[in-house]
Every structure is written in structure tokens, then in C-alpha cells.
GROMACS .gro file of C-alpha atoms in nm:
model
  297
    1MET     CA    1  11.733  15.146   9.299
    2PHE     CA    2  12.054  15.337   9.371
    3LYS     CA    3  12.073  15.541   9.690
    4LEU     CA    4  12.188  15.901   9.681
    5PHE     CA    5  12.544  15.931   9.805
    6GLY     CA    6  12.558  16.016  10.175
    7LYS     CA    7  12.184  15.992  10.231
    8LYS     CA    8  12.083  15.765  10.518
    9GLU     CA    9  11.772  15.557  10.530
   10PRO     CA   10  11.531  15.645  10.816
   11ALA     CA   11  11.636  15.466  11.134
   12SER     CA   12  11.418  15.185  11.262
   13PRO     CA   13  11.261  15.225  11.607
   14GLU     CA   14  11.518  14.983  11.750
   15GLU     CA   15  11.802  15.184  11.596
   16ARG     CA   16  11.662  15.509  11.735
   17LEU     CA   17  11.638  15.358  12.082
   18ALA     CA   18  11.993  15.222  12.060
   19GLU     CA   19  12.127  15.558  11.940
   20CYS     CA   20  11.961  15.742  12.228
   21ARG     CA   21  12.105  15.494  12.477
   22LYS     CA   22  12.450  15.528  12.324
   23LYS     CA   23  12.436  15.908  12.349
   24ARG     CA   24  12.269  15.895  12.691
   25ASP     CA   25  11.999  16.112  12.541
   26TRP     CA   26  11.735  16.028  12.798
   27ALA     CA   27  11.481  16.282  12.676
   28GLY     CA   28  11.519  16.143  12.325
   29LEU     CA   29  11.478  15.790  12.459
   30CYS     CA   30  11.164  15.894  12.642
   31GLN     CA   31  11.025  16.058  12.326
   32ALA     CA   32  11.107  15.752  12.117
   33TYR     CA   33  10.919  15.524  12.358
   34TYR     CA   34  10.626  15.765  12.369
   35HIS     CA   35  10.595  15.782  11.990
   36LEU     CA   36  10.609  15.402  11.968
   37GLY     CA   37  10.338  15.375  12.230
   38ALA     CA   38  10.113  15.641  12.080
   39ALA     CA   39  10.141  15.482  11.735
   40ALA     CA   40  10.063  15.135  11.876
   41MET     CA   41   9.762  15.270  12.062
   42ASP     CA   42   9.630  15.449  11.755
   43GLN     CA   43   9.661  15.120  11.565
   44GLY     CA   44   9.472  14.929  11.835
   45ASP     CA   45   9.776  14.733  11.955
   46LEU     CA   46   9.706  14.785  12.324
   47ASN     CA   47   9.974  14.553  12.463
   48HIS     CA   48  10.253  14.737  12.282
   49ALA     CA   49  10.092  15.068  12.370
   50HIS     CA   50  10.102  14.966  12.736
   51LEU     CA   51  10.464  14.855  12.708
   52TRP     CA   52  10.604  15.166  12.538
   53LEU     CA   53  10.395  15.432  12.711
   54HIS     CA   54  10.479  15.298  13.055
   55ARG     CA   55  10.847  15.301  12.962
   56ALA     CA   56  10.820  15.665  12.859
   57ASP     CA   57  10.636  15.742  13.183
   58THR     CA   58  10.905  15.570  13.392
   59ILE     CA   59  11.181  15.772  13.226
   60TYR     CA   60  11.029  16.120  13.248
   61SER     CA   61  10.915  16.049  13.604
   62ALA     CA   62  11.268  15.952  13.709
   63GLN     CA   63  11.443  16.284  13.648
   64ASP     CA   64  11.316  16.643  13.647
   65GLU     CA   65  11.564  16.731  13.374
   66VAL     CA   66  11.427  16.462  13.145
   67TYR     CA   67  11.071  16.573  13.218
   68GLU     CA   68  11.154  16.931  13.124
   69LYS     CA   69  11.330  16.833  12.801
   70ALA     CA   70  11.062  16.585  12.696
   71GLY     CA   71  10.798  16.848  12.760
   72SER     CA   72  10.481  16.865  12.968
   73GLN     CA   73  10.267  16.817  12.656
   74LEU     CA   74  10.422  16.475  12.594
   75ALA     CA   75  10.392  16.383  12.961
   76ASP     CA   76  10.029  16.492  12.979
   77ASP     CA   77   9.930  16.300  12.666
   78CYS     CA   78  10.125  15.993  12.778
   79SER     CA   79   9.955  16.002  13.119
   80GLY     CA   80   9.616  16.044  12.957
   81ARG     CA   81   9.672  15.750  12.726
   82ILE     CA   82   9.787  15.533  13.016
   83GLY     CA   83   9.468  15.628  13.197
   84GLN     CA   84   9.265  15.513  12.898
   85LEU     CA   85   9.459  15.187  12.882
   86GLU     CA   86   9.367  15.113  13.243
   87GLU     CA   87   9.013  15.049  13.120
   88ALA     CA   88   9.122  14.810  12.844
   89ARG     CA   89   9.046  14.439  12.858
   90ILE     CA   90   9.405  14.317  12.846
   91LEU     CA   91   9.608  14.085  13.066
   92TYR     CA   92   9.797  14.380  13.215
   93ASN     CA   93   9.469  14.483  13.381
   94GLY     CA   94   9.268  14.163  13.405
   95VAL     CA   95   9.498  13.943  13.614
   96PRO     CA   96   9.581  14.204  13.881
   97ALA     CA   97   9.209  14.276  13.915
   98GLN     CA   98   9.136  13.905  13.965
   99VAL     CA   99   9.414  13.878  14.223
  100GLU     CA  100   9.287  14.183  14.411
  101GLU     CA  101   8.939  14.032  14.422
  102LYS     CA  102   9.070  13.699  14.553
  103ALA     CA  103   9.287  13.875  14.812
  104GLU     CA  104   8.988  14.047  14.971
  105GLY     CA  105   8.881  13.855  15.274
  106LEU     CA  106   9.174  13.614  15.248
  107GLY     CA  107   9.341  13.747  15.562
  108ASP     CA  108   9.657  13.956  15.586
  109THR     CA  109   9.899  13.673  15.663
  110ARG     CA  110   9.775  13.458  15.377
  111VAL     CA  111   9.800  13.751  15.133
  112ARG     CA  112  10.158  13.813  15.248
  113ILE     CA  113  10.249  13.447  15.200
  114TRP     CA  114  10.085  13.448  14.856
  115GLY     CA  115  10.301  13.745  14.763
  116LEU     CA  116  10.614  13.589  14.909
  117LEU     CA  117  10.569  13.283  14.689
  118SER     CA  118  10.562  13.504  14.378
  119LEU     CA  119  10.866  13.699  14.497
  120ALA     CA  120  11.048  13.367  14.541
  121ARG     CA  121  10.993  13.291  14.173
  122LEU     CA  122  11.188  13.607  14.083
  123VAL     CA  123  11.499  13.499  14.274
  124ASN     CA  124  11.660  13.300  13.991
  125LEU     CA  125  11.605  13.582  13.741
  126GLY     CA  126  11.719  13.840  13.996
  127ASN     CA  127  12.049  13.655  14.038
  128ARG     CA  128  12.110  13.669  13.663
  129LEU     CA  129  12.018  14.036  13.635
  130ALA     CA  130  12.235  14.123  13.935
  131THR     CA  131  12.544  14.079  13.717
  132LEU     CA  132  12.437  14.378  13.506
  133PRO     CA  133  12.582  14.723  13.588
  134GLY     CA  134  12.400  14.890  13.876
  135CYS     CA  135  12.164  14.598  13.934
  136GLY     CA  136  12.341  14.420  14.219
  137ALA     CA  137  12.048  14.467  14.459
  138LEU     CA  138  11.849  14.210  14.262
  139GLY     CA  139  12.094  13.944  14.374
  140SER     CA  140  11.968  13.975  14.733
  141LEU     CA  141  11.613  13.866  14.663
  142GLY     CA  142  11.682  13.510  14.775
  143TRP     CA  143  11.813  13.627  15.111
  144ALA     CA  144  11.517  13.865  15.144
  145VAL     CA  145  11.266  13.588  15.079
  146ASP     CA  146  11.427  13.363  15.340
  147THR     CA  147  11.440  13.645  15.595
  148ALA     CA  148  11.080  13.747  15.534
  149LEU     CA  149  10.962  13.387  15.566
  150ALA     CA  150  11.146  13.336  15.896
  151SER     CA  151  11.008  13.663  16.033
  152PHE     CA  152  10.652  13.535  16.016
  153GLN     CA  153  10.739  13.319  16.315
  154ALA     CA  154  10.986  13.540  16.502
  155PRO     CA  155  11.111  13.899  16.465
  156PRO     CA  156  11.439  13.917  16.271
  157PRO     CA  157  11.761  14.037  16.434
  158GLU     CA  158  11.816  14.413  16.413
  159GLU     CA  159  12.094  14.364  16.157
  160ALA     CA  160  11.864  14.164  15.927
  161TYR     CA  161  11.585  14.417  15.969
  162SER     CA  162  11.821  14.699  15.871
  163ARG     CA  163  11.953  14.506  15.573
  164LEU     CA  164  11.600  14.431  15.454
  165LYS     CA  165  11.514  14.801  15.482
  166ALA     CA  166  11.828  14.894  15.289
  167LEU     CA  167  11.741  14.645  15.015
  168ALA     CA  168  11.390  14.790  14.981
  169GLY     CA  169  11.545  15.134  14.944
  170ALA     CA  170  11.797  15.011  14.688
  171LEU     CA  171  11.521  14.855  14.475
  172TYR     CA  172  11.325  15.180  14.485
  173GLU     CA  173  11.630  15.383  14.387
  174LEU     CA  174  11.713  15.144  14.102
  175GLY     CA  175  11.377  15.229  13.947
  176ASP     CA  176  11.496  15.589  13.904
  177ASP     CA  177  11.842  15.492  13.780
  178PRO     CA  178  11.946  15.493  13.411
  179ALA     CA  179  12.104  15.155  13.486
  180PHE     CA  180  11.745  15.028  13.495
  181TRP     CA  181  11.567  15.224  13.223
  182GLY     CA  182  11.842  15.375  13.011
  183ALA     CA  183  12.129  15.134  12.961
  184GLY     CA  184  11.944  14.861  12.776
  185SER     CA  185  12.138  14.600  12.973
  186ALA     CA  186  12.016  14.246  12.927
  187ALA     CA  187  12.082  13.894  13.051
  188ASP     CA  188  12.100  13.597  12.814
  189VAL     CA  189  11.803  13.362  12.803
  190PRO     CA  190  11.880  13.013  12.668
  191GLY     CA  191  11.656  12.949  12.371
  192GLY     CA  192  11.504  13.296  12.385
  193ALA     CA  193  11.569  13.667  12.339
  194PRO     CA  194  11.782  13.842  12.602
  195PHE     CA  195  11.589  13.974  12.903
  196GLN     CA  196  11.634  14.348  12.953
  197VAL     CA  197  11.634  14.464  13.313
  198PHE     CA  198  11.379  14.725  13.195
  199ASP     CA  199  11.145  14.432  13.120
  200LEU     CA  200  11.079  14.426  13.496
  201ASN     CA  201  10.887  14.751  13.444
  202GLY     CA  202  10.578  14.553  13.345
  203LEU     CA  203  10.323  14.554  13.628
  204MET     CA  204  10.571  14.788  13.805
  205GLY     CA  205  10.804  14.504  13.903
  206LEU     CA  206  11.069  14.692  14.101
  207LEU     CA  207  10.814  14.910  14.279
  208GLU     CA  208  10.608  14.608  14.376
  209MET     CA  209  10.917  14.430  14.513
  210GLU     CA  210  10.996  14.738  14.720
  211ALA     CA  211  10.634  14.779  14.830
  212TYR     CA  212  10.614  14.417  14.944
  213LEU     CA  213  10.934  14.437  15.149
  214SER     CA  214  10.845  14.777  15.298
  215SER     CA  215  10.499  14.651  15.394
  216HIS     CA  216  10.656  14.344  15.553
  217LEU     CA  217  10.891  14.566  15.754
  218ASP     CA  218  10.595  14.776  15.868
  219MET     CA  219  10.421  14.457  15.979
  220ILE     CA  220  10.724  14.349  16.183
  221SER     CA  221  10.755  14.692  16.343
  222ALA     CA  222  10.385  14.708  16.428
  223LEU     CA  223  10.382  14.362  16.588
  224ILE     CA  224  10.689  14.442  16.798
  225GLN     CA  225  10.513  14.755  16.926
  226GLY     CA  226  10.186  14.574  16.987
  227GLN     CA  227  10.007  14.769  16.715
  228GLU     CA  228   9.775  14.663  16.433
  229PRO     CA  229   9.983  14.591  16.119
  230PRO     CA  230   9.898  14.781  15.801
  231ALA     CA  231   9.720  14.608  15.514
  232PRO     CA  232   9.952  14.391  15.301
  233GLU     CA  233  10.066  14.482  14.952
  234ALA     CA  234   9.932  14.235  14.693
  235GLY     CA  235  10.086  14.377  14.375
  236ILE     CA  236  10.387  14.146  14.382
  237ILE     CA  237  10.158  13.844  14.338
  238THR     CA  238  10.151  13.908  13.961
  239GLY     CA  239  10.517  14.017  13.949
  240ALA     CA  240  10.652  13.699  13.791
  241LEU     CA  241  10.424  13.719  13.485
  242LEU     CA  242  10.678  13.953  13.316
  243PRO     CA  243  10.441  14.065  13.037
  244ASP     CA  244  10.676  14.338  12.911
  245TYR     CA  245  10.935  14.080  12.811
  246TYR     CA  246  10.690  13.878  12.604
  247VAL     CA  247  10.529  14.180  12.441
  248ARG     CA  248  10.868  14.329  12.355
  249THR     CA  249  11.013  14.009  12.210
  250GLY     CA  250  10.716  13.851  12.036
  251SER     CA  251  10.385  13.906  11.865
  252GLU     CA  252  10.182  13.632  12.035
  253ARG     CA  253   9.881  13.719  12.243
  254LEU     CA  254   9.997  13.722  12.603
  255GLU     CA  255   9.733  13.468  12.700
  256GLU     CA  256   9.889  13.224  12.452
  257VAL     CA  257  10.249  13.250  12.577
  258PRO     CA  258  10.336  12.915  12.744
  259GLN     CA  259  10.545  13.078  13.020
  260ILE     CA  260  10.260  13.313  13.110
  261GLN     CA  261  10.011  13.026  13.109
  262ALA     CA  262  10.243  12.836  13.344
  263GLU     CA  263  10.281  13.136  13.574
  264LEU     CA  264   9.906  13.193  13.587
  265GLU     CA  265   9.864  12.831  13.688
  266ARG     CA  266  10.120  12.881  13.966
  267ILE     CA  267   9.946  13.198  14.090
  268TRP     CA  268   9.610  13.026  14.124
  269ASN     CA  269   9.765  12.709  14.262
  270ASP     CA  270   9.935  12.922  14.527
  271TYR     CA  271   9.599  13.079  14.608
  272GLY     CA  272   9.451  12.738  14.676
  273PHE     CA  273   9.762  12.648  14.875
  274VAL     CA  274   9.741  12.946  15.112
  275CYS     CA  275   9.365  12.896  15.149
  276SER     CA  276   9.431  12.542  15.273
  277GLY     CA  277   9.616  12.673  15.580
  278PRO     CA  278   9.953  12.508  15.507
  279SER     CA  279  10.217  12.447  15.771
  280TRP     CA  280  10.524  12.667  15.778
  281GLU     CA  281  10.725  12.363  15.670
  282ALA     CA  282  10.506  12.328  15.360
  283VAL     CA  283  10.543  12.699  15.282
  284ALA     CA  284  10.920  12.676  15.322
  285GLY     CA  285  10.935  12.377  15.089
  286ARG     CA  286  10.741  12.559  14.819
  287VAL     CA  287  10.959  12.868  14.861
  288THR     CA  288  11.273  12.658  14.819
  289ARG     CA  289  11.145  12.506  14.496
  290TYR     CA  290  11.039  12.842  14.359
  291LYS     CA  291  11.375  13.005  14.430
  292GLU     CA  292  11.538  12.754  14.195
  293LEU     CA  293  11.275  12.790  13.923
  294ASP     CA  294  11.363  12.948  13.587
  295ILE     CA  295  11.037  13.122  13.503
  296LEU     CA  296  11.162  13.210  13.152
  297ALA     CA  297  11.222  12.848  13.056
   0.00000   0.00000   0.00000
């Protein structure tokens, strides 16, 4: 069938997203993600609904101007849908709930070590993403892991403490930066689809990195002052699952993705490891191996 001269075919969702990024139309990008998520949810595709709606939420929450342009009606419906998804029986909810249950009664230090092991598995990916515009802070994860590990045995020097605090702040600020959610920047993955830095949004990756480091700093400060440390943050323990990447790039059930199966095995193996009361040498050895691991392979 001949096309009418000058008439364009409707853009695909990917083309609409790319056009919004190109024009830096952040409200349009937010709306595009929202409509993708709402449609997926209405069709019963809860993983894609979770992916797209959380992306819309991240964008309109980052800037007041975007929120105003996108509209409170969109934001309210998006928030309501996300609330409904929190009750769904999907991996996004199930694994964090299991981790939270296991963390109860484990002891603060063991929970912190469990989280540090997961953070270590993000070091290799962080180094690759750090080459993307505005994402340089992710290249310091390896240093942060080493510093946090050493500080379990002795308080870090003031310079290291300050640098760790600055890194936590930089990770938090990156979550509000278009370099994270608007640019569409991606790192190559051998044998797979490129990994967008926005794929870290799944299970609130950047926020959980920041929360872990900030909680660790609070622990150090409390111990120095002879006070009771605050409860540890356990969210980072599931941070290396990266469900957004696999939902965005494939149609497999998350539970059937080999990389996710492997990461789940590591999470529960780490749980058994910390329960065994390992030596600091054993913890350091595991951290070293994890820092070199390519979790996307």
C-alpha cells in the first residue's frame, strides 16, 4: 500500500523516548514512560509496568519544573499504580522481602557486611558506567568498598571519611541529574544489549548505594562518640540483581534469567557466609573477588 506523501507513520515507543531525549523534553519523556507503564499494567505485564512507572516517577520527582509540566494528575495516578504494584507477587518485591526477613536478628555488623559484599559486585559495572557523561562518581565504588571494609576494624582518616561522605552525596545528586535519567547513556555489554545507566533505577540502585554509605558513615561517627550506631541499611543487598536491565532488554521471566539466578545464589551464599562468623581476612578475600566480577556476563 502506498503511503500518502509527507505523512509519517506513528512513532514507536522507543522512537518517542529517543526524540524526547534528543529535544531534552523531560516532561515528554516522563509522560512517555508513564503511558508505557500504564499500558503494561493494564495488560497484566507487571514487570514492565514496574520498570516504566518507576522511571516516570524518578523523572517527575527530580525536578519541580518537570512535575508541573507533566501534571499532578499523571503523578497521582503513577504513584497510585506503583502502590498497587507493591502488593504484586513479582521478583521486584519478593526478593527484598526475603532479604529483610533474613536480616532481622542477624546483627548489625553482619547485615552491613552482607550489604558490602553486594556493593562490591557493582564495582566492575560502576567502572564502566563512570566513563559516561556525568557518571564519574560510579568509578569510586571500588575505593569506597575498600574504605568501608577497613573501617570495620579502625576509624578511617578524616580525609577518607570526608571523601566517603562526598561520594555518598554525589551518588544522591546523580539520581536527580538528567545525566542519569534523561540522557539515555549506555555502556557496551559483550554479547548483550547495552546497559543504560538508568537501568540502575531498578530496586532504587543509586539511592541504596547512597543509603548504605551514609549509614556506614553514621556508624563510624557514632562509635567514635561512644554512641549506639543506627540500624544498618539492607536495601543494597539486592542491588546487583539489576532487574530493570533484564526487563528492558528481554521478555524472559526474571526468575529464568541466568544472571539473576546466579546473583540470587550469591546473595544467599553470602548470607550463609556472614552467618558463619568469617574472619576479616575471609571477608576481604570475597570482596576482592567480587570487585573483579562481571555480573552481566
